Amino acid sequence: MAPMACEDRSLELSPEEFRHLVDRAAKRIIQHVASLPDQPASDVEGGAELARSLQESLPRQGQKLEVLLDQLFDDLIPKSFNTAGPGYLAFIPGGGLLHSAVADLISASANRYVGVWAAAPGLAQLEANVIRWFCKIVGYPSEARGFLSSGGSLANFSALVTARRERLPDDFLKGTLYVSQEVHHSVQKAAMLAGFPARNVRSISSDQDFRIRLDELEDRIRSDRNEGWKPFLIVGSAGTTNTGAVDDLQALSELARDESMWLHLDAAYGGFFMLTERGRSIMKGLDRADSIVLDPHKGFFVPYGTGSLLVRDGQALKRAHSLHAAYMPDFQEDTDLVDFCEISPELSRAFRGLRIWLPLKMHGIEPFRRNLEEKLDLTHWATGRLKRLPHIEIVAPPQLSVVAFRLRAPGVEGEALDALNRRFLTRINARKRVYLTATTVKQGFILRICVLSYRTHLDRMQAALEDIEAAAEEVLEERPRSKVQGLK
């Protein structure tokens, strides 16, 4: 018999060591969060050099905690998009509630497994409660089910697999799915991962409001049926990334019903605006979808890595995901209790529910509702200010909390206009009080403001408009005098 290895307890922290670890980290975190409003909205200059400098071999010896914290907070965290700051108006902001950070500390420290109900019945039920609350927000019936995911990409993938299982035979390669040209790219990726060739994904044009064109959609479905294809899935958007557009959800639900197709709605960005009266009006018909993606790390302000899928018929999720193995415990037959591994792709998974449950139990739903109302107000305020600026064109008025715009100059069109707006964006972001991103639509290269962080308030929006106005004047002044004469 081989000799037993020496006992090693070096990874087991004593209570005092753990307290020291948490206290030192908390001190730096508190300092960092307090400085968020004063940090640059983005600072990634020299990022490639920094990344290369960090390449290293497997460490054999440890370093002091203080040295590592200094490296993180002094050198690495600052060189990034300040996604948690009030000036981050790019892409779709995620504020990252600090309550959720504490919840993650509790969750990771307790390290309980919630993929199977029997392993942690109470904790699994807390997460199930979160899903039921989300179903209530979107108007789903009691038989709806869902799960928390790492984000909208995995949720869209699971929705597509569920729709495929419900609407197509095992030999599914004649199945076709229909998306707007404005749809999030994760939907096309989900189709690819689910085994569909790119040709099976039909991209439908958008109208002047960036919503899917229903006439073209109907014609394409009819044409595909006549050619022997099997249309099975329509994907609608409840808040696109480009412009925040919301498709005609009621019309899509009626079309899907008439065609016996599955309707999936990507509401990753926009879904939580259902907490507001304006959001419910804009997204009327959301509750009629077969499945819905929501991203709590967007409109519910929790940290990145938190998405969700809701399915109207909860049993459909189980039919698509359930698989047993000899080493697994017996699963629940009680419809009130949930084995998440039976209705989702993951067996090993984090206890994500606590990062939503804790802040919601501490504050109730009203602060979340008020914050979303404020973001709608701020976006409309910014749009009004943009309209008053000379040479600013509103390309996409806000349907939710995104407004898209660009700078115009007489006689400048096409690629020259796109180049002008690239310089415009660079000048805005160079001031580092706010960070905006751009996209390309039918009209060309456009800038966009997305207001969604719970830390963003009127003072930062006023700063954004000041920087936009100043940048516009600078860019126009840089053009040859003969071309800008009379612009002021």
CSV table of C-alpha atoms in Angstrom, one decimal:
chain,number,residue,atom,x,y,z
A,1,MET,CA,0.0,0.0,0.0
A,2,ALA,CA,1.4,3.4,-1.0
A,3,PRO,CA,2.1,5.8,1.9
A,4,MET,CA,-0.6,8.4,2.5
A,5,ALA,CA,0.2,11.9,1.3
A,6,CYS,CA,0.9,14.5,4.0
A,7,GLU,CA,-2.1,16.2,5.4
A,8,ASP,CA,-2.5,19.7,3.9
A,9,ARG,CA,-4.9,22.3,5.3
A,10,SER,CA,-3.3,25.3,3.7
A,11,LEU,CA,-6.5,26.1,1.7
A,12,GLU,CA,-8.7,26.0,4.8
A,13,LEU,CA,-9.1,29.5,6.1
A,14,SER,CA,-9.6,30.0,9.8
A,15,PRO,CA,-12.4,32.4,10.8
A,16,GLU,CA,-9.8,35.1,11.5
A,17,GLU,CA,-8.1,34.6,8.1
A,18,PHE,CA,-11.4,34.7,6.3
A,19,ARG,CA,-12.5,37.9,8.1
A,20,HIS,CA,-9.1,39.5,7.2
A,21,LEU,CA,-9.6,38.5,3.5
A,22,VAL,CA,-13.2,39.8,3.4
A,23,ASP,CA,-12.4,43.0,5.3
A,24,ARG,CA,-9.4,43.9,3.1
A,25,ALA,CA,-11.3,43.2,-0.1
A,26,ALA,CA,-14.4,45.1,1.2
A,27,LYS,CA,-12.2,48.2,1.9
A,28,ARG,CA,-11.0,48.3,-1.6
A,29,ILE,CA,-14.4,47.6,-3.1
A,30,ILE,CA,-16.0,50.4,-1.1
A,31,GLN,CA,-13.3,52.9,-2.2
A,32,HIS,CA,-13.8,51.8,-5.8
A,33,VAL,CA,-17.6,52.1,-5.8
A,34,ALA,CA,-17.4,55.5,-4.0
A,35,SER,CA,-15.2,56.8,-6.8
A,36,LEU,CA,-17.3,55.5,-9.7
A,37,PRO,CA,-18.9,58.9,-10.6
A,38,ASP,CA,-15.4,60.4,-10.9
A,39,GLN,CA,-13.8,57.6,-12.9
A,40,PRO,CA,-13.5,57.9,-16.6
A,41,ALA,CA,-16.5,56.5,-18.4
A,42,SER,CA,-14.0,54.4,-20.5
A,43,ASP,CA,-10.3,54.0,-20.4
A,44,VAL,CA,-8.8,51.2,-22.5
A,45,GLU,CA,-5.9,53.0,-24.0
A,46,GLY,CA,-2.9,50.7,-23.9
A,47,GLY,CA,-5.1,47.7,-23.2
A,48,ALA,CA,-3.3,45.3,-25.6
A,49,GLU,CA,0.1,46.1,-24.0
A,50,LEU,CA,-1.4,45.6,-20.5
A,51,ALA,CA,-2.9,42.2,-21.5
A,52,ARG,CA,0.4,41.0,-23.0
A,53,SER,CA,2.3,42.1,-19.8
A,54,LEU,CA,0.0,39.9,-17.7
A,55,GLN,CA,0.9,36.6,-19.6
A,56,GLU,CA,2.7,34.4,-17.1
A,57,SER,CA,3.4,30.8,-16.3
A,58,LEU,CA,1.6,28.8,-13.6
A,59,PRO,CA,2.5,30.4,-10.3
A,60,ARG,CA,4.4,28.1,-7.8
A,61,GLN,CA,4.5,30.5,-4.9
A,62,GLY,CA,1.8,32.7,-3.4
A,63,GLN,CA,1.7,36.5,-3.1
A,64,LYS,CA,0.4,38.7,-0.4
A,65,LEU,CA,-3.3,39.7,-0.6
A,66,GLU,CA,-2.5,43.4,-0.5
A,67,VAL,CA,-0.2,43.1,-3.5
A,68,LEU,CA,-2.9,41.3,-5.5
A,69,LEU,CA,-5.6,43.8,-4.5
A,70,ASP,CA,-3.4,46.7,-5.5
A,71,GLN,CA,-2.8,45.1,-8.9
A,72,LEU,CA,-6.6,44.6,-9.4
A,73,PHE,CA,-7.9,48.0,-8.3
A,74,ASP,CA,-4.9,50.2,-9.3
A,75,ASP,CA,-3.9,48.6,-12.6
A,76,LEU,CA,-6.5,46.2,-14.1
A,77,ILE,CA,-10.0,47.3,-13.2
A,78,PRO,CA,-9.5,51.0,-14.2
A,79,LYS,CA,-8.4,49.9,-17.7
A,80,SER,CA,-11.9,49.0,-18.9
A,81,PHE,CA,-15.3,50.4,-19.8
A,82,ASN,CA,-16.7,51.8,-16.6
A,83,THR,CA,-19.9,49.7,-17.0
A,84,ALA,CA,-21.0,50.3,-13.4
A,85,GLY,CA,-20.6,54.1,-13.6
A,86,PRO,CA,-23.3,56.7,-14.2
A,87,GLY,CA,-21.8,57.8,-17.5
A,88,TYR,CA,-21.9,54.4,-19.2
A,89,LEU,CA,-24.6,55.0,-21.9
A,90,ALA,CA,-23.2,52.4,-24.3
A,91,PHE,CA,-24.5,49.1,-25.6
A,92,ILE,CA,-27.0,48.0,-22.9
A,93,PRO,CA,-25.7,49.2,-19.4
A,94,GLY,CA,-25.7,46.9,-16.4
A,95,GLY,CA,-25.4,48.7,-13.2
A,96,GLY,CA,-24.6,45.8,-10.8
A,97,LEU,CA,-26.5,46.1,-7.6
A,98,LEU,CA,-24.2,45.9,-4.5
A,99,HIS,CA,-26.9,43.9,-2.7
A,100,SER,CA,-26.3,41.2,-5.4
A,101,ALA,CA,-22.6,41.3,-4.7
A,102,VAL,CA,-23.3,40.5,-1.1
A,103,ALA,CA,-25.7,37.8,-2.2
A,104,ASP,CA,-23.0,36.3,-4.4
A,105,LEU,CA,-20.6,36.2,-1.4
A,106,ILE,CA,-23.2,34.4,0.6
A,107,SER,CA,-24.0,32.0,-2.2
A,108,ALA,CA,-20.4,31.2,-3.1
A,109,SER,CA,-19.4,30.8,0.6
A,110,ALA,CA,-22.3,28.5,1.4
A,111,ASN,CA,-21.7,26.7,-1.9
A,112,ARG,CA,-25.0,24.9,-2.0
A,113,TYR,CA,-26.1,23.0,-5.1
A,114,VAL,CA,-29.6,23.9,-6.5
A,115,GLY,CA,-29.7,22.1,-9.8
A,116,VAL,CA,-31.6,19.3,-8.1
A,117,TRP,CA,-34.4,20.3,-5.7
A,118,ALA,CA,-33.5,17.5,-3.2
A,119,ALA,CA,-30.0,18.9,-2.6
A,120,ALA,CA,-31.2,22.3,-1.2
A,121,PRO,CA,-35.0,22.4,-1.1
A,122,GLY,CA,-35.3,25.9,0.5
A,123,LEU,CA,-32.7,27.5,-1.7
A,124,ALA,CA,-34.1,25.9,-4.9
A,125,GLN,CA,-37.5,27.3,-3.9
A,126,LEU,CA,-36.1,30.8,-3.5
A,127,GLU,CA,-34.9,30.7,-7.1
A,128,ALA,CA,-38.3,29.2,-8.2
A,129,ASN,CA,-40.0,32.1,-6.5
A,130,VAL,CA,-37.8,34.5,-8.5
A,131,ILE,CA,-39.0,32.8,-11.7
A,132,ARG,CA,-42.6,33.0,-10.6
A,133,TRP,CA,-42.2,36.8,-9.9
A,134,PHE,CA,-40.8,37.2,-13.4
A,135,CYS,CA,-43.7,35.3,-14.9
A,136,LYS,CA,-46.1,37.6,-13.0
A,137,ILE,CA,-44.3,40.7,-14.4
A,138,VAL,CA,-44.8,39.6,-18.0
A,139,GLY,CA,-48.3,38.3,-17.4
A,140,TYR,CA,-47.7,34.6,-17.8
A,141,PRO,CA,-50.1,32.0,-16.3
A,142,SER,CA,-49.4,29.8,-13.2
A,143,GLU,CA,-48.3,26.8,-15.4
A,144,ALA,CA,-45.4,28.8,-16.9
A,145,ARG,CA,-41.9,27.8,-15.8
A,146,GLY,CA,-38.4,29.1,-16.5
A,147,PHE,CA,-34.8,29.3,-15.2
A,148,LEU,CA,-32.0,31.7,-14.6
A,149,SER,CA,-29.1,31.5,-17.1
A,150,SER,CA,-25.8,33.1,-17.6
A,151,GLY,CA,-27.4,35.6,-20.0
A,152,GLY,CA,-29.7,36.1,-22.9
A,153,SER,CA,-27.5,34.1,-25.3
A,154,LEU,CA,-28.0,30.8,-23.4
A,155,ALA,CA,-31.6,31.6,-22.8
A,156,ASN,CA,-32.2,32.2,-26.5
A,157,PHE,CA,-30.5,28.9,-27.3
A,158,SER,CA,-32.7,27.0,-24.9
A,159,ALA,CA,-35.8,28.7,-26.2
A,160,LEU,CA,-34.9,27.7,-29.8
A,161,VAL,CA,-34.3,24.1,-28.8
A,162,THR,CA,-37.6,24.0,-26.9
A,163,ALA,CA,-39.4,25.4,-29.9
A,164,ARG,CA,-37.7,22.9,-32.2
A,165,ARG,CA,-38.8,20.0,-29.9
A,166,GLU,CA,-42.4,21.2,-29.8
A,167,ARG,CA,-42.9,22.1,-33.5
A,168,LEU,CA,-40.6,19.9,-35.6
A,169,PRO,CA,-39.9,16.2,-36.0
A,170,ASP,CA,-36.6,14.6,-35.1
A,171,ASP,CA,-35.5,15.2,-38.6
A,172,PHE,CA,-35.8,19.0,-38.4
A,173,LEU,CA,-33.6,20.3,-41.2
A,174,LYS,CA,-36.6,21.5,-43.2
A,175,GLY,CA,-37.5,23.8,-40.4
A,176,THR,CA,-37.3,27.5,-40.9
A,177,LEU,CA,-37.2,30.3,-38.5
A,178,TYR,CA,-37.9,34.0,-39.0
A,179,VAL,CA,-36.1,37.0,-37.5
A,180,SER,CA,-35.9,40.7,-38.1
A,181,GLN,CA,-32.7,42.1,-39.5
A,182,GLU,CA,-32.6,44.0,-36.2
A,183,VAL,CA,-32.6,40.8,-34.1
A,184,HIS,CA,-29.8,40.2,-31.6
A,185,HIS,CA,-27.0,38.1,-33.1
A,186,SER,CA,-27.4,35.5,-30.3
A,187,VAL,CA,-30.5,34.2,-32.0
A,188,GLN,CA,-28.6,33.3,-35.2
A,189,LYS,CA,-25.9,31.8,-33.1
A,190,ALA,CA,-28.5,29.8,-31.2
A,191,ALA,CA,-29.9,28.5,-34.5
A,192,MET,CA,-26.4,27.5,-35.6
A,193,LEU,CA,-25.7,25.7,-32.3
A,194,ALA,CA,-29.1,24.0,-32.4
A,195,GLY,CA,-28.1,22.4,-35.7
A,196,PHE,CA,-29.8,24.7,-38.3
A,197,PRO,CA,-27.8,25.7,-41.4
A,198,ALA,CA,-27.6,29.4,-41.9
A,199,ARG,CA,-29.9,29.2,-44.9
A,200,ASN,CA,-32.8,28.1,-42.6
A,201,VAL,CA,-32.8,31.4,-40.8
A,202,ARG,CA,-34.9,34.0,-42.7
A,203,SER,CA,-34.0,37.6,-42.2
A,204,ILE,CA,-37.0,39.9,-42.6
A,205,SER,CA,-36.6,43.6,-43.3
A,206,SER,CA,-37.6,46.2,-40.8
A,207,ASP,CA,-39.9,49.2,-41.3
A,208,GLN,CA,-39.1,52.9,-40.8
A,209,ASP,CA,-39.5,52.4,-37.0
A,210,PHE,CA,-37.0,49.4,-37.1
A,211,ARG,CA,-39.8,46.9,-36.4
A,212,ILE,CA,-40.1,43.7,-38.3
A,213,ARG,CA,-42.2,44.1,-41.5
A,214,LEU,CA,-45.3,41.9,-41.1
A,215,ASP,CA,-46.2,41.9,-44.7
A,216,GLU,CA,-42.8,40.6,-45.8
A,217,LEU,CA,-42.9,38.0,-42.9
A,218,GLU,CA,-46.3,36.7,-44.0
A,219,ASP,CA,-45.2,36.4,-47.6
A,220,ARG,CA,-42.0,34.6,-46.8
A,221,ILE,CA,-43.8,32.1,-44.5
A,222,ARG,CA,-46.3,31.4,-47.3
A,223,SER,CA,-43.6,31.1,-49.9
A,224,ASP,CA,-41.6,28.7,-47.8
A,225,ARG,CA,-44.6,26.4,-47.1
A,226,ASN,CA,-45.3,26.2,-50.8
A,227,GLU,CA,-41.7,25.2,-51.5
A,228,GLY,CA,-41.8,22.4,-48.9
A,229,TRP,CA,-40.2,24.0,-46.0
A,230,LYS,CA,-41.6,23.8,-42.4
A,231,PRO,CA,-41.9,27.2,-40.8
A,232,PHE,CA,-41.9,26.7,-37.1
A,233,LEU,CA,-40.5,29.7,-35.2
A,234,ILE,CA,-41.0,33.5,-35.3
A,235,VAL,CA,-38.6,35.6,-33.2
A,236,GLY,CA,-39.8,39.0,-32.2
A,237,SER,CA,-37.9,41.8,-30.4
A,238,ALA,CA,-39.1,43.7,-27.3
A,239,GLY,CA,-36.3,46.2,-27.4
A,240,THR,CA,-33.6,45.8,-30.0
A,241,THR,CA,-29.9,46.6,-29.2
A,242,ASN,CA,-29.5,49.0,-32.1
A,243,THR,CA,-32.4,51.4,-31.5
A,244,GLY,CA,-34.6,49.9,-28.7
A,245,ALA,CA,-37.3,49.0,-31.2
A,246,VAL,CA,-40.3,46.9,-30.1
A,247,ASP,CA,-42.0,44.8,-32.8
A,248,ASP,CA,-45.8,44.7,-33.1
A,249,LEU,CA,-46.1,41.9,-30.5
A,250,GLN,CA,-49.9,41.5,-30.8
A,251,ALA,CA,-49.7,41.1,-34.6
A,252,LEU,CA,-46.9,38.6,-34.3
A,253,SER,CA,-48.8,36.5,-31.7
A,254,GLU,CA,-51.8,36.4,-34.1
A,255,LEU,CA,-49.7,35.4,-37.0
A,256,ALA,CA,-47.9,32.7,-35.0
A,257,ARG,CA,-51.3,31.3,-33.8
A,258,ASP,CA,-52.7,31.3,-37.4
A,259,GLU,CA,-49.6,29.6,-38.7
A,260,SER,CA,-49.3,27.1,-35.8
A,261,MET,CA,-45.8,28.5,-35.2
A,262,TRP,CA,-43.9,29.1,-31.9
A,263,LEU,CA,-43.5,32.8,-31.0
A,264,HIS,CA,-40.3,33.6,-29.1
A,265,LEU,CA,-39.7,37.2,-27.9
A,266,ASP,CA,-36.3,38.5,-27.1
A,267,ALA,CA,-37.1,40.9,-24.3
A,268,ALA,CA,-33.6,40.7,-22.8
A,269,TYR,CA,-33.3,44.5,-22.8
A,270,GLY,CA,-36.9,45.7,-22.8
A,271,GLY,CA,-38.8,43.1,-20.8
A,272,PHE,CA,-38.6,44.6,-17.3
A,273,PHE,CA,-40.1,47.9,-18.6
A,274,MET,CA,-43.3,45.8,-18.2
A,275,LEU,CA,-43.1,47.1,-14.6
A,276,THR,CA,-44.1,50.6,-15.9
A,277,GLU,CA,-47.3,51.8,-17.4
A,278,ARG,CA,-45.5,53.0,-20.6
A,279,GLY,CA,-43.7,49.8,-21.0
A,280,ARG,CA,-46.9,47.7,-20.8
A,281,SER,CA,-48.5,49.9,-23.4
A,282,ILE,CA,-45.5,49.6,-25.8
A,283,MET,CA,-45.2,45.9,-25.3
A,284,LYS,CA,-48.8,44.9,-25.4
A,285,GLY,CA,-49.0,41.3,-26.4
A,286,LEU,CA,-45.8,40.2,-24.7
A,287,ASP,CA,-47.8,37.8,-22.5
A,288,ARG,CA,-49.1,35.9,-25.6
A,289,ALA,CA,-45.7,34.6,-26.6
A,290,ASP,CA,-44.7,31.0,-26.1
A,291,SER,CA,-41.4,32.0,-24.6
A,292,ILE,CA,-39.7,35.1,-23.5
A,293,VAL,CA,-36.1,36.0,-22.6
A,294,LEU,CA,-35.4,38.6,-19.9
A,295,ASP,CA,-32.0,39.7,-18.7
A,296,PRO,CA,-32.0,40.8,-15.1
A,297,HIS,CA,-28.5,42.1,-15.6
A,298,LYS,CA,-30.0,44.8,-17.8
A,299,GLY,CA,-33.4,46.1,-16.6
A,300,PHE,CA,-33.3,44.6,-13.1
A,301,PHE,CA,-29.8,46.1,-12.5
A,302,VAL,CA,-28.1,43.0,-11.1
A,303,PRO,CA,-24.5,42.0,-12.0
A,304,TYR,CA,-23.6,40.6,-15.4
A,305,GLY,CA,-24.1,36.8,-15.8
A,306,THR,CA,-27.8,36.8,-15.0
A,307,GLY,CA,-30.3,36.0,-17.8
A,308,SER,CA,-33.6,34.1,-17.8
A,309,LEU,CA,-35.9,32.2,-20.0
A,310,LEU,CA,-39.7,32.0,-19.3
A,311,VAL,CA,-41.9,29.5,-21.2
A,312,ARG,CA,-45.7,29.7,-21.1
A,313,ASP,CA,-46.2,25.9,-21.1
A,314,GLY,CA,-43.7,24.8,-18.4
A,315,GLN,CA,-44.0,21.2,-19.5
A,316,ALA,CA,-42.5,22.1,-22.9
A,317,LEU,CA,-39.3,23.0,-21.1
A,318,LYS,CA,-39.2,19.6,-19.4
A,319,ARG,CA,-39.9,17.8,-22.6
A,320,ALA,CA,-37.0,19.6,-24.3
A,321,HIS,CA,-34.4,19.2,-21.5
A,322,SER,CA,-35.3,16.2,-19.3
A,323,LEU,CA,-32.8,13.3,-19.2
A,324,HIS,CA,-32.1,10.8,-16.4
A,325,ALA,CA,-28.9,9.0,-15.2
A,326,ALA,CA,-28.4,6.3,-12.7
A,327,TYR,CA,-26.5,8.5,-10.3
A,328,MET,CA,-29.2,11.1,-10.2
A,329,PRO,CA,-31.8,11.2,-7.4
A,330,ASP,CA,-35.5,10.9,-8.1
A,331,PHE,CA,-36.9,14.0,-9.6
A,332,GLN,CA,-40.0,15.9,-8.5
A,333,GLU,CA,-43.4,14.9,-9.6
A,334,ASP,CA,-45.0,17.7,-7.5
A,335,THR,CA,-45.8,20.5,-9.9
A,336,ASP,CA,-45.1,23.1,-7.2
A,337,LEU,CA,-41.4,22.1,-6.9
A,338,VAL,CA,-38.7,22.4,-9.5
A,339,ASP,CA,-35.6,20.4,-10.4
A,340,PHE,CA,-33.8,23.0,-12.5
A,341,CYS,CA,-31.6,20.4,-14.3
A,342,GLU,CA,-34.8,19.0,-15.7
A,343,ILE,CA,-35.9,22.2,-17.4
A,344,SER,CA,-32.6,23.8,-18.4
A,345,PRO,CA,-29.3,22.9,-20.1
A,346,GLU,CA,-27.2,23.0,-17.0
A,347,LEU,CA,-26.6,20.3,-14.3
A,348,SER,CA,-23.8,22.0,-12.4
A,349,ARG,CA,-24.9,25.6,-12.0
A,350,ALA,CA,-24.5,28.6,-9.7
A,351,PHE,CA,-27.2,29.6,-7.2
A,352,ARG,CA,-28.1,32.6,-9.2
A,353,GLY,CA,-31.4,33.2,-7.6
A,354,LEU,CA,-30.0,34.9,-4.4
A,355,ARG,CA,-28.6,37.8,-6.4
A,356,ILE,CA,-32.2,38.8,-7.4
A,357,TRP,CA,-34.1,37.5,-4.3
A,358,LEU,CA,-32.0,39.5,-1.7
A,359,PRO,CA,-32.3,43.0,-3.2
A,360,LEU,CA,-36.0,42.4,-4.1
A,361,LYS,CA,-36.8,41.2,-0.6
A,362,MET,CA,-34.9,44.0,1.0
A,363,HIS,CA,-36.6,46.8,-1.1
A,364,GLY,CA,-39.7,45.4,-2.7
A,365,ILE,CA,-40.5,46.0,-6.4
A,366,GLU,CA,-41.3,49.7,-6.2
A,367,PRO,CA,-37.7,51.1,-6.3
A,368,PHE,CA,-37.1,49.0,-9.5
A,369,ARG,CA,-40.3,50.4,-11.0
A,370,ARG,CA,-39.3,54.0,-10.2
A,371,ASN,CA,-35.8,53.5,-11.5
A,372,LEU,CA,-37.2,52.3,-14.9
A,373,GLU,CA,-39.7,55.2,-15.0
A,374,GLU,CA,-36.7,57.6,-14.4
A,375,LYS,CA,-34.7,56.0,-17.3
A,376,LEU,CA,-37.7,56.5,-19.7
A,377,ASP,CA,-38.0,60.1,-18.6
A,378,LEU,CA,-34.2,60.8,-18.9
A,379,THR,CA,-34.2,59.3,-22.5
A,380,HIS,CA,-37.1,61.5,-23.5
A,381,TRP,CA,-35.5,64.5,-21.9
A,382,ALA,CA,-32.2,63.8,-23.8
A,383,THR,CA,-34.2,63.4,-27.0
A,384,GLY,CA,-35.8,66.8,-26.6
A,385,ARG,CA,-32.4,68.4,-26.0
A,386,LEU,CA,-30.9,66.7,-29.0
A,387,LYS,CA,-33.7,68.0,-31.2
A,388,ARG,CA,-32.8,71.6,-30.2
A,389,LEU,CA,-29.2,71.2,-31.2
A,390,PRO,CA,-28.3,72.4,-34.7
A,391,HIS,CA,-27.2,69.7,-37.2
A,392,ILE,CA,-28.4,66.8,-35.0
A,393,GLU,CA,-30.8,64.4,-36.7
A,394,ILE,CA,-32.8,61.9,-34.6
A,395,VAL,CA,-32.6,58.7,-36.6
A,396,ALA,CA,-34.6,56.6,-34.1
A,397,PRO,CA,-36.8,58.3,-31.5
A,398,PRO,CA,-37.0,56.4,-28.2
A,399,GLN,CA,-39.5,53.6,-27.9
A,400,LEU,CA,-38.0,52.6,-24.6
A,401,SER,CA,-34.7,54.1,-23.3
A,402,VAL,CA,-32.5,54.2,-26.4
A,403,VAL,CA,-32.3,57.2,-28.7
A,404,ALA,CA,-30.2,57.0,-31.9
A,405,PHE,CA,-28.9,60.2,-33.7
A,406,ARG,CA,-26.2,61.5,-35.9
A,407,LEU,CA,-24.5,64.8,-36.9
A,408,ARG,CA,-25.4,66.2,-40.3
A,409,ALA,CA,-23.5,68.8,-42.4
A,410,PRO,CA,-24.7,70.3,-45.7
A,411,GLY,CA,-23.5,68.4,-48.7
A,412,VAL,CA,-22.0,65.5,-46.7
A,413,GLU,CA,-23.5,62.1,-47.4
A,414,GLY,CA,-22.6,58.4,-47.6
A,415,GLU,CA,-19.2,57.4,-46.5
A,416,ALA,CA,-18.2,61.0,-45.8
A,417,LEU,CA,-21.1,61.4,-43.4
A,418,ASP,CA,-20.2,58.1,-41.7
A,419,ALA,CA,-16.6,59.3,-41.2
A,420,LEU,CA,-17.9,62.6,-39.8
A,421,ASN,CA,-19.9,60.8,-37.2
A,422,ARG,CA,-17.1,58.5,-36.3
A,423,ARG,CA,-15.0,61.6,-35.5
A,424,PHE,CA,-18.1,63.0,-33.6
A,425,LEU,CA,-18.3,59.9,-31.4
A,426,THR,CA,-14.6,59.9,-30.7
A,427,ARG,CA,-14.8,63.6,-29.6
A,428,ILE,CA,-17.7,62.8,-27.3
A,429,ASN,CA,-16.0,59.9,-25.6
A,430,ALA,CA,-12.6,61.6,-25.4
A,431,ARG,CA,-14.1,63.8,-22.6
A,432,LYS,CA,-14.6,60.6,-20.6
A,433,ARG,CA,-17.6,61.9,-18.7
A,434,VAL,CA,-19.9,59.6,-20.7
A,435,TYR,CA,-19.3,56.7,-23.0
A,436,LEU,CA,-21.5,56.2,-26.1
A,437,THR,CA,-21.4,53.5,-28.7
A,438,ALA,CA,-22.5,53.4,-32.3
A,439,THR,CA,-24.1,51.1,-34.8
A,440,THR,CA,-25.0,50.9,-38.4
A,441,VAL,CA,-28.5,50.9,-39.7
A,442,LYS,CA,-30.1,51.5,-43.2
A,443,GLN,CA,-29.3,55.2,-42.8
A,444,GLY,CA,-25.7,54.5,-42.1
A,445,PHE,CA,-23.4,55.0,-39.1
A,446,ILE,CA,-25.3,56.4,-36.1
A,447,LEU,CA,-24.7,57.1,-32.4
A,448,ARG,CA,-26.9,55.8,-29.7
A,449,ILE,CA,-27.6,56.7,-26.1
A,450,CYS,CA,-28.9,53.9,-23.9
A,451,VAL,CA,-30.0,54.9,-20.4
A,452,LEU,CA,-30.4,51.9,-18.0
A,453,SER,CA,-28.0,52.1,-15.1
A,454,TYR,CA,-29.6,52.8,-11.7
A,455,ARG,CA,-26.7,55.2,-11.1
A,456,THR,CA,-27.5,57.4,-14.1
A,457,HIS,CA,-29.5,60.5,-13.2
A,458,LEU,CA,-30.2,64.0,-14.7
A,459,ASP,CA,-26.8,65.5,-13.7
A,460,ARG,CA,-25.0,62.9,-15.9
A,461,MET,CA,-27.4,63.3,-18.8
A,462,GLN,CA,-26.8,67.1,-18.7
A,463,ALA,CA,-23.1,66.4,-18.9
A,464,ALA,CA,-23.7,64.1,-21.8
A,465,LEU,CA,-25.6,66.7,-23.7
A,466,GLU,CA,-22.9,69.3,-23.0
A,467,ASP,CA,-20.3,67.0,-24.4
A,468,ILE,CA,-22.4,66.2,-27.4
A,469,GLU,CA,-22.9,69.8,-28.2
A,470,ALA,CA,-19.3,70.7,-27.7
A,471,ALA,CA,-18.1,67.8,-29.8
A,472,ALA,CA,-20.5,68.7,-32.6
A,473,GLU,CA,-19.1,72.2,-32.8
A,474,GLU,CA,-15.5,71.0,-32.8
A,475,VAL,CA,-16.1,68.4,-35.6
A,476,LEU,CA,-17.9,71.0,-37.8
A,477,GLU,CA,-15.3,73.6,-37.2
A,478,GLU,CA,-12.6,71.1,-38.4
A,479,ARG,CA,-14.2,71.0,-41.8
A,480,PRO,CA,-12.9,73.5,-44.5
A,481,ARG,CA,-14.3,76.9,-43.8
A,482,SER,CA,-16.0,77.1,-47.2
A,483,LYS,CA,-18.0,74.0,-46.4
A,484,VAL,CA,-19.2,75.1,-43.0
A,485,GLN,CA,-20.1,78.7,-43.8
A,486,GLY,CA,-23.5,79.5,-42.4
A,487,LEU,CA,-23.6,76.5,-40.1
A,488,LYS,CA,-23.7,78.5,-37.0
